[in-house]
mmCIF file with all atom_site columns, C-alpha atoms in Angstrom:
data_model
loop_
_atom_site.group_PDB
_atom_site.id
_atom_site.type_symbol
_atom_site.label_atom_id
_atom_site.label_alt_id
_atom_site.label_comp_id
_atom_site.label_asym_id
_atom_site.label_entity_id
_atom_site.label_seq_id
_atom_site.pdbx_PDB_ins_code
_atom_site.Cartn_x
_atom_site.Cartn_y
_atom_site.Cartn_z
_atom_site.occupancy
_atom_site.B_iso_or_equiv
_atom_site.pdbx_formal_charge
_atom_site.auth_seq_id
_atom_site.auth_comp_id
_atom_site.auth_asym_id
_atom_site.auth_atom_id
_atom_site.pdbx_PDB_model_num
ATOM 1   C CA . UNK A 1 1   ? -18.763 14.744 -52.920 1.00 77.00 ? 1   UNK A CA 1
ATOM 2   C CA . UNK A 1 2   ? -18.690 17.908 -54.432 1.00 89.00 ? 2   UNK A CA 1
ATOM 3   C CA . UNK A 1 3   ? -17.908 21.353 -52.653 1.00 93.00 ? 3   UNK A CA 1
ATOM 4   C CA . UNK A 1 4   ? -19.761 24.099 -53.845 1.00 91.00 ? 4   UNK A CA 1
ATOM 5   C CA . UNK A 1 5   ? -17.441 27.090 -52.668 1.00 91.00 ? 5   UNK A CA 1
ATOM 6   C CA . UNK A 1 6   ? -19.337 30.643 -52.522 1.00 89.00 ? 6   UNK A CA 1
ATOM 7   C CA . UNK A 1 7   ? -16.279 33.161 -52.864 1.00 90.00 ? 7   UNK A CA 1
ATOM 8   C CA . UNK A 1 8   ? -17.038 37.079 -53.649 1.00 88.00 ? 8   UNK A CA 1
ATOM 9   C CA . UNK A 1 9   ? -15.320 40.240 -53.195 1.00 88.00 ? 9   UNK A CA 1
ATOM 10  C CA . UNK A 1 10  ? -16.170 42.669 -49.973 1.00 86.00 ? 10  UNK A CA 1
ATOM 11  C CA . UNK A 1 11  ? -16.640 46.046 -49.461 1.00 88.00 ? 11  UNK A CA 1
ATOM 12  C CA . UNK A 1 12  ? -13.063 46.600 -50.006 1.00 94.00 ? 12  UNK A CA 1
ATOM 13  C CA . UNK A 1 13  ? -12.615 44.526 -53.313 1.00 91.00 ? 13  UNK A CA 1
ATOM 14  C CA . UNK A 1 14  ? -10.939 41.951 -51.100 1.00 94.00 ? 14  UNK A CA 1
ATOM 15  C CA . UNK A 1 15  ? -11.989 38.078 -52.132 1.00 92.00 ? 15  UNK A CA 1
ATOM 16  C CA . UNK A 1 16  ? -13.737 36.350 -49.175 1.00 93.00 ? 16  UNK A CA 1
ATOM 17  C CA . UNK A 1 17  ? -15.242 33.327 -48.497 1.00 92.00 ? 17  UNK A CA 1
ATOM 18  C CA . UNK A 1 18  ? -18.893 33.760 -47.533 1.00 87.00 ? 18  UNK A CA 1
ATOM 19  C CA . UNK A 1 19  ? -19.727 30.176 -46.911 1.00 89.00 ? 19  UNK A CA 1
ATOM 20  C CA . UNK A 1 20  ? -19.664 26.367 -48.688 1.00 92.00 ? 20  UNK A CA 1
ATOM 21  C CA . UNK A 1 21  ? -21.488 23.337 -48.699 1.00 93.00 ? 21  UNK A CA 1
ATOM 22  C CA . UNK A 1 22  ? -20.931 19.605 -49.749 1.00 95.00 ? 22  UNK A CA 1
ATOM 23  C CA . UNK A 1 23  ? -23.346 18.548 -52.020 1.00 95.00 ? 23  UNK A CA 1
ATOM 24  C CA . UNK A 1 24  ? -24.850 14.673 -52.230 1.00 94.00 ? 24  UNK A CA 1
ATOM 25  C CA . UNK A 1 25  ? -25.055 15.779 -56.250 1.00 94.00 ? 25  UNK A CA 1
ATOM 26  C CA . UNK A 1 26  ? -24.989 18.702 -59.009 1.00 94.00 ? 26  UNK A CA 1
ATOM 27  C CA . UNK A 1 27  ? -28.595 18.456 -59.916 1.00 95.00 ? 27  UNK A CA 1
ATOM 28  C CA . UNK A 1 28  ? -30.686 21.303 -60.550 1.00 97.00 ? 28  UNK A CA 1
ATOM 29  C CA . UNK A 1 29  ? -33.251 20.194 -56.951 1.00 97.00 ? 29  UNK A CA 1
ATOM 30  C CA . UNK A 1 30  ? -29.518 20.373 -55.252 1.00 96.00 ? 30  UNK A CA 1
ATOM 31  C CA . UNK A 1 31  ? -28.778 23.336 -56.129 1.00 96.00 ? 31  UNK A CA 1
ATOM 32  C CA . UNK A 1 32  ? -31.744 25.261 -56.108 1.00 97.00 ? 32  UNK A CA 1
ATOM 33  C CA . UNK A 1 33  ? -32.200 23.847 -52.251 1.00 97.00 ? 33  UNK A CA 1
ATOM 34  C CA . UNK A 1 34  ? -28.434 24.860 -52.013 1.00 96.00 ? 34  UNK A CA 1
ATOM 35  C CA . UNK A 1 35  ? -29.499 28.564 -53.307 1.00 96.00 ? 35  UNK A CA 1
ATOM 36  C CA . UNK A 1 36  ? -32.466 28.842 -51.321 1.00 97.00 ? 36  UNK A CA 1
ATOM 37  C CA . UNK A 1 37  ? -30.583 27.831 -47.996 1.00 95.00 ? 37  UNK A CA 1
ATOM 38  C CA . UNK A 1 38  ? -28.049 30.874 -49.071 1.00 93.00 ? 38  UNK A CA 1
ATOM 39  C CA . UNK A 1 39  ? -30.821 32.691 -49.407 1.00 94.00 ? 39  UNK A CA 1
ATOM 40  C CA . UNK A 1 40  ? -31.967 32.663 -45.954 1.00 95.00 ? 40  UNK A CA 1
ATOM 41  C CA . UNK A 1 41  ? -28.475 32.610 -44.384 1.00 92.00 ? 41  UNK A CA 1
ATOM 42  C CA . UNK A 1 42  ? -27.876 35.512 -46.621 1.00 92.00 ? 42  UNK A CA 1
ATOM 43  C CA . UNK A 1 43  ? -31.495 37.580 -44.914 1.00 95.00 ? 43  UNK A CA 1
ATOM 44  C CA . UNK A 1 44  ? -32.810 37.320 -48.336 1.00 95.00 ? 44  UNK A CA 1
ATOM 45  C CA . UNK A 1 45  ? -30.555 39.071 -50.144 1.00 94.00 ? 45  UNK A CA 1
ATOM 46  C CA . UNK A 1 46  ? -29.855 37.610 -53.347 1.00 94.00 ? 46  UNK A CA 1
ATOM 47  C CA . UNK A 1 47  ? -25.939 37.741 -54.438 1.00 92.00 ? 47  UNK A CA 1
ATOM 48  C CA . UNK A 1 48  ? -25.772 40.771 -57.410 1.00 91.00 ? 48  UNK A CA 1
ATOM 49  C CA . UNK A 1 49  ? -24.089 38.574 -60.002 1.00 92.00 ? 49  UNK A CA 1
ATOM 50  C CA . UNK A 1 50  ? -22.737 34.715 -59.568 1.00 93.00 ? 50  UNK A CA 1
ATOM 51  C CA . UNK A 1 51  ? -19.598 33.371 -62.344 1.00 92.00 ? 51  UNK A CA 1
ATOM 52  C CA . UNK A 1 52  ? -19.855 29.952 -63.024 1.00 91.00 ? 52  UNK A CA 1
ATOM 53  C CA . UNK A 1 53  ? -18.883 27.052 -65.048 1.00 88.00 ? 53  UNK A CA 1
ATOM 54  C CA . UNK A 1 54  ? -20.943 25.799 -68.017 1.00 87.00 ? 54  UNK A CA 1
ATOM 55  C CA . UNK A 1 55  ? -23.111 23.375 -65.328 1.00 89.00 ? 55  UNK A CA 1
ATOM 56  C CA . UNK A 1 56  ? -26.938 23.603 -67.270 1.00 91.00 ? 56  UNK A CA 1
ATOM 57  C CA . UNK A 1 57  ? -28.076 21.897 -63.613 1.00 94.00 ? 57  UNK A CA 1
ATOM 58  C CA . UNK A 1 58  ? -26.546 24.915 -61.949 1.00 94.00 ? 58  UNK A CA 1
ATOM 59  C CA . UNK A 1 59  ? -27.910 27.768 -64.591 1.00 93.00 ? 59  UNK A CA 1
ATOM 60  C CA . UNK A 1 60  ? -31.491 26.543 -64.308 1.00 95.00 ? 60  UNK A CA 1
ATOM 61  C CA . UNK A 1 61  ? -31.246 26.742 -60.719 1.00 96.00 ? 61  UNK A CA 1
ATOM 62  C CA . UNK A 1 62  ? -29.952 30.219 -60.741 1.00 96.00 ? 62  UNK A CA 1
ATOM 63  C CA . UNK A 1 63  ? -32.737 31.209 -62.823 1.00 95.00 ? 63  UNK A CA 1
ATOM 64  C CA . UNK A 1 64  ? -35.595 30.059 -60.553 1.00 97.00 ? 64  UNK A CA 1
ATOM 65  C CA . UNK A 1 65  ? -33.989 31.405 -57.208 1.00 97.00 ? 65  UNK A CA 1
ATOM 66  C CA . UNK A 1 66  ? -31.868 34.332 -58.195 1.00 96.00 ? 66  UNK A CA 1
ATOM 67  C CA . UNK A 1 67  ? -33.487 35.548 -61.678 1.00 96.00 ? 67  UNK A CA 1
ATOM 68  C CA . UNK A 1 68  ? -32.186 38.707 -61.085 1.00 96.00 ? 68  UNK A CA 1
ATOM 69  C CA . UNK A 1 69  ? -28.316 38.578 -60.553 1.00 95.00 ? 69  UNK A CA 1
ATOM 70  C CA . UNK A 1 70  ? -26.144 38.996 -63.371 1.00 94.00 ? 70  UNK A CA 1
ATOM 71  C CA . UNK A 1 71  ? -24.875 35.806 -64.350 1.00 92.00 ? 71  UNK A CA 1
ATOM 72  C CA . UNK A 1 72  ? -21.235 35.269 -66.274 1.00 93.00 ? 72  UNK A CA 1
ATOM 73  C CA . UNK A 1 73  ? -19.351 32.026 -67.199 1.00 92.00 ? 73  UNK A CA 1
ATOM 74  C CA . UNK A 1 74  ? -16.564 31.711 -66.117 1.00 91.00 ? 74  UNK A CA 1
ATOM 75  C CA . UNK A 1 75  ? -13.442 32.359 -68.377 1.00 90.00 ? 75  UNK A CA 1
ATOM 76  C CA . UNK A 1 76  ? -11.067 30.081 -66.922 1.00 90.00 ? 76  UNK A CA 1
ATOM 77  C CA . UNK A 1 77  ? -12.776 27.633 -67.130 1.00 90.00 ? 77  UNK A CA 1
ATOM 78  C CA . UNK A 1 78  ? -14.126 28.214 -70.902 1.00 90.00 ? 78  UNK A CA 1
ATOM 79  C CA . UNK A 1 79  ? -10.169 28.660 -71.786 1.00 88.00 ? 79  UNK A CA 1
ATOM 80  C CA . UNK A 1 80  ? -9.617  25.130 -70.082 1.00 90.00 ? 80  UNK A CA 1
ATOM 81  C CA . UNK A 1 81  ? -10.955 23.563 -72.693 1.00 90.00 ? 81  UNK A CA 1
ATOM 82  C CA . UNK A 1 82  ? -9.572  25.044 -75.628 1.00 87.00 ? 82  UNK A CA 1
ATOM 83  C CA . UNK A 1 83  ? -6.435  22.434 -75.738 1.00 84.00 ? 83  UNK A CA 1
ATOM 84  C CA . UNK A 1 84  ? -9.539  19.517 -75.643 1.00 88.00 ? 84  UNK A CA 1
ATOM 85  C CA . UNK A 1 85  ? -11.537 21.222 -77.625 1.00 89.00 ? 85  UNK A CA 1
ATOM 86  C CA . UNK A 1 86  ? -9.076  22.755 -80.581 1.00 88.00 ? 86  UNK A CA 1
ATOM 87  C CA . UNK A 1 87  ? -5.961  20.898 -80.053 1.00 85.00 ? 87  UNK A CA 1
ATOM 88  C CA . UNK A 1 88  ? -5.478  21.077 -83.798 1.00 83.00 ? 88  UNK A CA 1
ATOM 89  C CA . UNK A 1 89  ? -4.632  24.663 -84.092 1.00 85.00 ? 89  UNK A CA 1
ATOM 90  C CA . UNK A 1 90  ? -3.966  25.932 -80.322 1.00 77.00 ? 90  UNK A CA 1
ATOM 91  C CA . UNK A 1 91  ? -0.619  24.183 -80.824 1.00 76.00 ? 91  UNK A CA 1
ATOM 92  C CA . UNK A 1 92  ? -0.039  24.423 -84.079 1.00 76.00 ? 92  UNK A CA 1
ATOM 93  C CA . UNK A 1 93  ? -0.695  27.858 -84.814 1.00 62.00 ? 93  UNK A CA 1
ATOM 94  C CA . UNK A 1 94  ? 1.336   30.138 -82.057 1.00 69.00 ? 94  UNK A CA 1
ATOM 95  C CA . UNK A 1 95  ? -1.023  32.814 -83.458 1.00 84.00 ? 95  UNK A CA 1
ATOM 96  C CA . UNK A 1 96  ? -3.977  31.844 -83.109 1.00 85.00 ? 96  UNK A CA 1
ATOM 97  C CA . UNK A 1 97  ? -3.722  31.423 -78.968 1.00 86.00 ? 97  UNK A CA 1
ATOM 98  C CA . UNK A 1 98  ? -2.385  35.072 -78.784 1.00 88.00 ? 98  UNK A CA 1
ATOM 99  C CA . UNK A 1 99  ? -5.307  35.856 -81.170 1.00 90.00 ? 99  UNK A CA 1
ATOM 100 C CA . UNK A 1 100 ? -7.796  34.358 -79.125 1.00 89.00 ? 100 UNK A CA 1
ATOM 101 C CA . UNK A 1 101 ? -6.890  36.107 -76.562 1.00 89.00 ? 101 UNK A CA 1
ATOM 102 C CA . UNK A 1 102 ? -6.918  39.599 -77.895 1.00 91.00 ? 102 UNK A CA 1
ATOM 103 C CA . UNK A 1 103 ? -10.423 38.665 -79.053 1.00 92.00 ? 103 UNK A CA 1
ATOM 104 C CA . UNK A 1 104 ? -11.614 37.737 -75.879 1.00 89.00 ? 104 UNK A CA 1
ATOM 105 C CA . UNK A 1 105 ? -9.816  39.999 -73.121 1.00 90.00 ? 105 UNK A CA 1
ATOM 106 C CA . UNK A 1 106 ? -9.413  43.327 -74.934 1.00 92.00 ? 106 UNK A CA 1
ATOM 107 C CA . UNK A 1 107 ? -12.133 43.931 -77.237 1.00 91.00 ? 107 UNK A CA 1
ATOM 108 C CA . UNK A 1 108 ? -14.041 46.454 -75.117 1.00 92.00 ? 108 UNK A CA 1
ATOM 109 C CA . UNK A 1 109 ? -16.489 46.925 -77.960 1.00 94.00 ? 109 UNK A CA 1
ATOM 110 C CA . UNK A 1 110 ? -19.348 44.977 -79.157 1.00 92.00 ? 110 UNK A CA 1
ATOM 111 C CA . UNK A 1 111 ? -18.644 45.670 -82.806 1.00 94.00 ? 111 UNK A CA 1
ATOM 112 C CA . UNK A 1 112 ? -14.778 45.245 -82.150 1.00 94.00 ? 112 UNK A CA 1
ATOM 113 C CA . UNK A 1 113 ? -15.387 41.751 -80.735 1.00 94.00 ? 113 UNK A CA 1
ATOM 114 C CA . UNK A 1 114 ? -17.352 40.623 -83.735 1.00 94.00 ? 114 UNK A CA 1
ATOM 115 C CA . UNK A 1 115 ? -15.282 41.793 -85.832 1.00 95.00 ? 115 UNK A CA 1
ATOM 116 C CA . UNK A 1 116 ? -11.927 39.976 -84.303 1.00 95.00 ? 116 UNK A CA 1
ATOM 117 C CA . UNK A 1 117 ? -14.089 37.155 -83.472 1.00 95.00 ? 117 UNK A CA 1
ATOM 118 C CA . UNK A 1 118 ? -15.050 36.542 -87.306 1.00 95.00 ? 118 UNK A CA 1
ATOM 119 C CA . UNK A 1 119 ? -11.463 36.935 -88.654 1.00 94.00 ? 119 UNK A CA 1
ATOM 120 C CA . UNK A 1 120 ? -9.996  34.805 -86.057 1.00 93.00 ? 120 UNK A CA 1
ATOM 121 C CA . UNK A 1 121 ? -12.405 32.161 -87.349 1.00 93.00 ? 121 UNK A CA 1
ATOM 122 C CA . UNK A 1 122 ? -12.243 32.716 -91.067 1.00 94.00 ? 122 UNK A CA 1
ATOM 123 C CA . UNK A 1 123 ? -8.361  32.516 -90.915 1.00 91.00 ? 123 UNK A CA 1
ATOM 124 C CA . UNK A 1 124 ? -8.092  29.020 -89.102 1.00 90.00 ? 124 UNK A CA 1
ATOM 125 C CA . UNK A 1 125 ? -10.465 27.809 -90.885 1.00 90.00 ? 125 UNK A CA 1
ATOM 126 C CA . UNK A 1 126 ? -12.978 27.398 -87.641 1.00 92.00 ? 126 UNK A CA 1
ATOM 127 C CA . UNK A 1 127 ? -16.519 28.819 -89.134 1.00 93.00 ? 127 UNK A CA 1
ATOM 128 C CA . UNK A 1 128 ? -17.860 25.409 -89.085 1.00 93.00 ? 128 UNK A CA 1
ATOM 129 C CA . UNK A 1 129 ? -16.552 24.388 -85.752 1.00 93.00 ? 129 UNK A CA 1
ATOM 130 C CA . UNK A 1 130 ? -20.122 23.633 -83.110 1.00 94.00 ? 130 UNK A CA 1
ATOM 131 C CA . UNK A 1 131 ? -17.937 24.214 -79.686 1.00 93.00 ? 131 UNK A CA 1
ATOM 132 C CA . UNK A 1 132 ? -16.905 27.923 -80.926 1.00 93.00 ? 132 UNK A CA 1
ATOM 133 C CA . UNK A 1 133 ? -20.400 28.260 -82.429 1.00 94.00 ? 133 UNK A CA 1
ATOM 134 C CA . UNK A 1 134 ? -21.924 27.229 -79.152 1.00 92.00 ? 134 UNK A CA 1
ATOM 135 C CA . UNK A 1 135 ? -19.440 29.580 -77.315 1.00 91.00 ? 135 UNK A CA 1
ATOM 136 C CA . UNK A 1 136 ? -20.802 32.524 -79.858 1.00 93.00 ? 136 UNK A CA 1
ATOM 137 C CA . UNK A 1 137 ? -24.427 31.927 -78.792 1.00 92.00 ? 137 UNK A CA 1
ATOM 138 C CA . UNK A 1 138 ? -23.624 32.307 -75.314 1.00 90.00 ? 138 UNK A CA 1
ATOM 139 C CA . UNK A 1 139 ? -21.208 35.608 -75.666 1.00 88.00 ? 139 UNK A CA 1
ATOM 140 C CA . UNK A 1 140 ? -23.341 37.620 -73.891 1.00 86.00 ? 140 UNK A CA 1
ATOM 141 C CA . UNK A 1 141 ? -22.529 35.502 -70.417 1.00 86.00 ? 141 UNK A CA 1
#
């Protein structure tokens, strides 16, 4: 059954739990019922941005009941998946994990990013690779 923790920070950027459920599924009619109940325990108030894995069920859902909050993916779990994902030169190459990371943690600039982010791939040969290119769509979350 799975728990659907909703964790935040407070008014004193201190984590909290504000509440949880246990869901019968991860549709996307789960969780936009499970949004719309948080809704109404929540007065109406909308959370101002949600992180989240890559769930498609969950990001449709947000979209329909919380259009406006910021949502963010969540890098942990993104960074999970690199050893699945790109086995082949995450162990292989020492440098290109400490690469990687530079790219993606301390590029505070658009044009810095892209710039990193097209070397990194150029020099591992990973232009061609469809996870990364999926991951380069979505940048912007």
């Amino acid at each position: 059954m799975p728990f659907a923790p909703f964790t935040g920070v407070n008014h004193h950027w201190q984590s909290i739990q504000f509440g949880c459920a246990l869901l019968q599924d991860e549709t996307k009619a789960t969780f936009v019922w499970l949004f719309e109940m948080w809704l109404e325990a929540m007065g109406g108030r909308p959370p101002v941005s949600i992180i989240t894995d890559q769930d498609l069920a969950m990001k449709g859902a947000i979209a329909k009941i919380f259009p406006n909050t910021r949502y963010r993916l969540c890098l942990w779990h993104i960074k999970k998946k690199f050893v699945e994902k790109l086995s082949h030169v995450y162990y292989k190459k020492s440098k290109f994990k400490k690469e990687m990371k530079r790219c993606i943690q301390f590029t505070y600039k658009t044009e810095d990013f892209e710039e990193k982010w097209k070397a990194l791939m150029k020099e591992n040969g990973l232009e061609e690779n469809d996870w990364l290119k999926s991951l380069y769509e979505i940048r912007a979350s």
